[in-house]
Amino acid sequence: MMKKIAVLTSGGDAPAMNAAIRAITLSCNYHQLQCVGFYHGYNGLIDDQYVEMEHFDVNPTLQQGGTILKSARCQAMLTSEGVIQACNTLRKHEIDALIVIGGDGSLRGLQAIKQHWEKQVIGLPGTIDNDLSGTDCTIGFATAVTTATHAIDKIRDTANAFERIFIVEVMGRHSGHIAFNVGIATGAEAIISFENFSADRALQKVTELLKAIDKQQHTHGSFLIVLAENLWPGGAQALKESLTEQGKVDSAICILGHIQRGGSPVPEDRNLGTELGLAAVDAIITGQDNVMIGREAGKVIATPLEQVINTAKPVSAHWVNAHQQQLTHYLK
Amino acid sequence: MMKKIAVLTSGGDAPAMNAAIRAITLSCNYHQLQCVGFYHGYNGLIDDQYVEMEHFDVNPTLQQGGTILKSARCQAMLTSEGVIQACNTLRKHEIDALIVIGGDGSLRGLQAIKQHWEKQVIGLPGTIDNDLSGTDCTIGFATAVTTATHAIDKIRDTANAFERIFIVEVMGRHSGHIAFNVGIATGAEAIISFENFSADRALQKVTELLKAIDKQQHTHGSFLIVLAENLWPGGAQALKESLTEQGKVDSAICILGHIQRGGSPVPEDRNLGTELGLAAVDAIITGQDNVMIGREAGKVIATPLEQVINTAKPVSAHWVNAHQQQLTHYLK
Amino acid sequence: MMKKIAVLTSGGDAPAMNAAIRAITLSCNYHQLQCVGFYHGYNGLIDDQYVEMEHFDVNPTLQQGGTILKSARCQAMLTSEGVIQACNTLRKHEIDALIVIGGDGSLRGLQAIKQHWEKQVIGLPGTIDNDLSGTDCTIGFATAVTTATHAIDKIRDTANAFERIFIVEVMGRHSGHIAFNVGIATGAEAIISFENFSADRALQKVTELLKAIDKQQHTHGSFLIVLAENLWPGGAQALKESLTEQGKVDSAICILGHIQRGGSPVPEDRNLGTELGLAAVDAIITGQDNVMIGREAGKVIATPLEQVINTAKPVSAHWVNAHQQQLTHYLK
Amino acid sequence: MMKKIAVLTSGGDAPAMNAAIRAITLSCNYHQLQCVGFYHGYNGLIDDQYVEMEHFDVNPTLQQGGTILKSARCQAMLTSEGVIQACNTLRKHEIDALIVIGGDGSLRGLQAIKQHWEKQVIGLPGTIDNDLSGTDCTIGFATAVTTATHAIDKIRDTANAFERIFIVEVMGRHSGHIAFNVGIATGAEAIISFENFSADRALQKVTELLKAIDKQQHTHGSFLIVLAENLWPGGAQALKESLTEQGKVDSAICILGHIQRGGSPVPEDRNLGTELGLAAVDAIITGQDNVMIGREAGKVIATPLEQVINTAKPVSAHWVNAHQQQLTHYLK
């Protein structure tokens, strides 16, 4: 009998989740497997929102942001009742393997399912935050960096025209992958992120910044601070107030927010989503289980879910230092 | 002796201010007039920040956002001492005509100068807000609408994926030109702006919205509310809280902010800036004075500054109604 | 009984045709009229390819290029058999009014139908070429200008890096609306189009160009020639060869081609498509017939099809001259 | 005495060459080295076109396409007189190390210099074609792929509207890196490139294509063929004619051309250019010589120029197969 593979997207949506769904569907078609989807993340498993997927459904979605299977966060999956209910739906539809595309929390959900379900589970890294080990880049990260970079390019124009300080808050959950890649790509004068920030040096950091700013007033024009979300107590607004109070300098804030999640994926993400989608089906065929499929150093690899979930992937110290080197003209 | 024309940009910067500066410089070149600039808006007049402008300075700026002459708001121009000082600088450099590119406040400054200076003054409408009469569109408006539209297109992807309500705040100072043009271009389910909002109906408005939202939950996916800045007491955050408290619905907010001011101008703005820049020099040659040059119905026109400043340009009722017509499926 | 309105798109597709289709559908919904579509232009009428349209079909298409009703050129409509067959289909489905979105040829087809069909016919101007009278801009024109402008911005980078001459051919059928708007928006050093070119001056034009180029070699960097399609005998390649043979200068050519037809429409086009789509339904309700709905000077107007088809809309001499003024630095 | 480092860009320009120049300049500043540039590739060495570089020159160039040092191909470097003249200029200015950013030919030029000059030479991979070993990606490749992808996305709209076959020719010199990355990212139905094409199977290939096309006419809509430049004898036009003659199918062609070289670099390229620029200066400080600096598997590596020049970097067979897998629905 034809094997039946289910796919769902879970947690914060990320550009090129659709590319992965499409590749899974087309590859199932190629390998003569049946492909089905569940809507709204794990909620679709719990509530049995089921759909059969064909190539003409997924083909036009390669360039679309969001996810045609919808996504959601799912509280019920934190309870064993929820997990068991999800597994019952999988059994009801006689699913042979489940592929979940999502971030850290989504992969934990998949682990939970594995404990109550005997079939294969495969994770794919789908999150703009790039905070998953087992892959160099997550699906959606490159698009988020591109969107934030273009947005900050625009802000730079106004910052230059007014010779003004801007604080721009970018996403990233609890890591600085977006902050550092966007900050370096936009030539930000400062990046304040988890990797180069400690609470007890916060005040000192502000003071250094202010000195640097004072220096540049006479040379450059604008001064851009890229701030990682969830970092500064009180957020961008609080940082702005500190700059005003302690440094007597005025600044403007801009919180990029949800524009970083959507949009037509950049080709890098479409191709990563496609490659990992194809590889997920290959992994099922070759009997892999309880792993996340990622790409490191250009090669597709499988990493146990356990390990992915318990290993951090920090921004490399090399890259953090790269930013410092470029700013010496402020410090002389 | 060769006539000497000065130009400055003032107030909030707008994309294609550079196109206007470039056209003025090239046209002066063509007509064998001397062209000079002052930096940082009226501050450059008060502090004598003077620069001579040649075609090779301005030629590459056609596609650049911001303004190469920098901009600023200038408190000193609200005092007669400031105005007199500005006029003294104009006399010192033997300027024959002054062109100011900016919004409402900038044109008021130009009027003030006219009262203490005998030479020609010409205004050009440069603001993303499009809130100036005497022209169908202001320089920068089309780019701001484009940037906000593309940003909301991205937000729509996430809103669809999560079937969620988003409140997106757009710029516009005290008018809804951006809100309505962006709201209709993105198919926003609601536009809350000055033109269709009254304080005493605020609560009712929220209630209607909530009903509409409830209806669409079962048909569509997402629900986008475009909110004009400076309108809702407490802003997007307060609206979100009202929706939560009174309607028991969760929503996400996104304040687009300064990305709307910058960026490479769209061709429509480059061409408007070019056309009005050329026309400003023509106006000087033909002896016009104390007017703003704009474009209405495809024709360049000159409107007395007095009239521009004292006449509002509302969003047409026709356009406000256009949005309503498209939403009937929510109201049935 | 509920009135039944049909819509089709014909001829070269143009961005925001979907916006017009969507507005027509939503407005029919609002006015409680039935809305249907025919696929593949007039072929859909001849072959009876019929579809009923609802708001959930059209709502997500506002930001999509192309046309969900497909388009085609239709030879059969040049024969009376074809026209009669098309009218029979309209009668079979008891259509009360037909809206056709397209260019010059498509409107001629609509006139032909009018001669054999007693109900209302309404045209909407949908073509990237902007070569229709009765409207300031056609649906799709602004997007084509934007796409071509961004493409040439990129070419400018390489042209500058190599200090090289580029000939870029843009679309426009037999008019220079795209050529002049794109040429001015990109600061092209030369625009060769129908409006400023005569066959017997072709050689002289090349010679002048070459002199100008020679001059700029010592000042600027690159030299961009925007060439209207269907103008130079032999096209861009022939012009390149003339420049090589007669002027001993090397140049590169780039034919932008079909990228100018597609892509997500800019907000200006989405809003024009929406406005005219709503107005088309209004026109049907108020009993108008045999007219094209356009927008001039910000107002929706109706022009008899006869007049639209027989009246040219040239690029304004004012705009042609505007380009000349900016180039004086080459001619001194 | 302060060490003096020279940089030049050579061969076809590539987006983010400026990012590399900027990083080199800022890093020299950081390490207290002097940084100078030569204009117009190796021509600037032969003709002594010399410029001193400071951080305020390079800082705003991070987001600009092209190269501020200009580029050129240089015939004189193929003669020993030319090479010796170039070395004399390096001696005259007492250069201690030379960094050349370019492709295959540019690195050969650098090798030639090394044979007549005793100081350090470092290559950086700057070409959109990605056809250099010693690095996973060349500087500019990601931007070219992005530009071509967005262009083809637009063409897809028209292809869908007309249900038509399009042949789109992309750059790549003699390799299919662009063709495969763009083809997969756009969901192209066929990719014709060096990796999957043999001259004696050309005719068969066309026949297979035609069958596939025939099949899809009844299912899908459009059919996109991505063709690598320099491959099909006679180019896209000849392929179109073969399709017409042998298969009786009509197709449209689009040669993307130079738009693929320019434009503001995507963040991936800005960051690669920055990383490799910083690493090039580090390499000089640590005494490396006669190597190209690249990035493989996320790590900066140095590869002897000799090896880079004599080793091909093919598109991986894995990636070529990935494309095949997605097309099964045509072949059933």
XYZ file of C-alpha atoms in Angstrom, chain A residues 22-23 26-27 29-32 55-56 59 62-63 136 142 145-147 149-150 152-154 156-157 180-189 219-220 264-268 270-272 274-275 278 282 295-298 300 318-319 321-330 332, chain D residues 22-23 26-27 29-32 55-56 59 62-63 136 142 145-147 149-150 152-154 156-157 180-189 219-220 264-268 270-272 274-275 278 282 295-298 300 318-319 321-330 332:
134
model
C 5.796 22.228 -2.266
C 8.994 20.191 -2.433
C 6.301 17.075 -5.478
C 8.774 14.583 -4.073
C 4.487 12.545 -6.191
C 7.851 11.498 -7.651
C 8.245 8.629 -5.193
C 4.570 7.631 -5.467
C 1.151 19.282 -7.290
C -1.224 21.851 -8.794
C 3.184 24.688 -7.591
C 7.021 28.788 -4.384
C 7.191 32.564 -4.400
C 23.647 26.762 9.174
C 17.646 35.013 4.687
C 17.538 39.632 6.996
C 16.854 40.995 3.512
C 13.613 42.691 4.528
C 18.188 45.388 5.630
C 16.092 47.109 2.975
C 17.060 50.097 7.428
C 18.508 51.303 4.119
C 15.445 53.532 3.896
C 19.425 55.571 6.752
C 18.284 58.103 4.139
C 24.324 40.993 13.512
C 23.631 40.095 9.911
C 21.418 43.109 9.424
C 23.634 45.397 11.443
C 26.733 44.556 9.417
C 24.839 44.648 6.119
C 23.563 48.139 6.845
C 26.790 49.473 8.276
C 25.100 50.119 11.621
C 27.271 52.136 13.944
C 32.487 63.774 10.839
C 29.648 61.642 9.600
C 7.978 36.639 -1.092
C 10.987 34.547 -0.041
C 14.418 35.401 -1.434
C 15.840 32.705 -3.750
C 18.204 31.514 -1.051
C 13.202 29.137 -1.689
C 16.148 26.905 -2.529
C 16.829 25.953 1.089
C 13.146 23.086 -1.598
C 16.331 21.223 -0.742
C 13.142 16.953 -0.830
C 14.335 11.004 1.248
C 22.099 21.895 5.846
C 25.592 22.503 7.125
C 28.557 23.429 4.970
C 26.453 22.845 1.884
C 22.194 17.980 3.980
C 34.333 35.981 14.558
C 31.277 37.787 13.199
C 34.323 40.958 16.142
C 33.971 41.740 12.451
C 31.533 44.447 13.375
C 33.874 45.953 15.938
C 36.737 46.271 13.475
C 34.752 48.479 11.187
C 34.049 51.101 13.774
C 37.535 52.192 14.720
C 37.104 55.583 13.148
C 34.697 56.408 15.957
C 40.193 57.221 17.691
C 34.977 49.350 2.208
C 35.965 46.548 4.571
C 38.144 50.263 7.336
C 40.322 47.349 8.379
C 42.301 52.070 9.272
C 41.863 49.747 12.268
C 45.292 48.174 11.838
C 46.951 51.504 11.029
C 36.700 55.737 5.694
C 34.407 58.600 4.729
C 31.325 54.241 4.246
C 28.052 49.459 1.344
C 24.656 49.436 -0.309
C 31.282 28.380 -1.811
C 23.632 36.014 -4.486
C 20.472 35.173 -8.483
C 18.047 37.439 -6.640
C 17.705 39.893 -9.518
C 14.676 35.408 -9.810
C 12.593 38.543 -9.332
C 11.494 35.702 -13.872
C 8.768 35.987 -11.220
C 7.419 38.874 -13.294
C 5.804 34.084 -14.916
C 2.802 36.387 -14.474
C 20.255 26.183 -11.563
C 19.782 28.444 -8.568
C 17.440 30.719 -10.466
C 15.685 27.876 -12.242
C 14.894 26.045 -9.023
C 13.954 29.259 -7.206
C 11.446 30.159 -9.907
C 10.073 26.658 -10.362
C 11.226 26.634 -13.987
C 9.850 23.685 -15.897
C -2.912 20.808 -16.929
C -0.879 23.818 -15.976
C 22.173 47.312 -4.516
C 23.727 44.100 -3.171
C 21.594 41.747 -1.109
C 22.710 41.474 2.543
C 24.287 38.089 1.906
C 27.326 42.742 1.530
C 28.265 40.461 4.389
C 30.401 38.156 2.252
C 32.735 42.573 4.233
C 33.971 39.297 5.692
C 38.460 42.042 6.464
C 44.277 39.854 8.055
C 34.632 31.164 2.464
C 33.778 27.501 2.568
C 31.392 25.890 4.998
C 31.179 29.165 6.886
C 37.353 31.833 5.813
C 22.733 16.690 -6.068
C 21.341 20.092 -7.046
C 18.965 16.106 -9.630
C 16.889 18.156 -7.231
C 15.442 19.957 -10.182
C 14.594 16.748 -11.985
C 12.649 15.367 -9.033
C 10.242 18.253 -9.055
C 9.126 17.751 -12.604
C 7.739 14.260 -12.491
C 4.213 15.423 -12.999
C 5.201 16.317 -16.560
C 3.937 10.661 -16.156
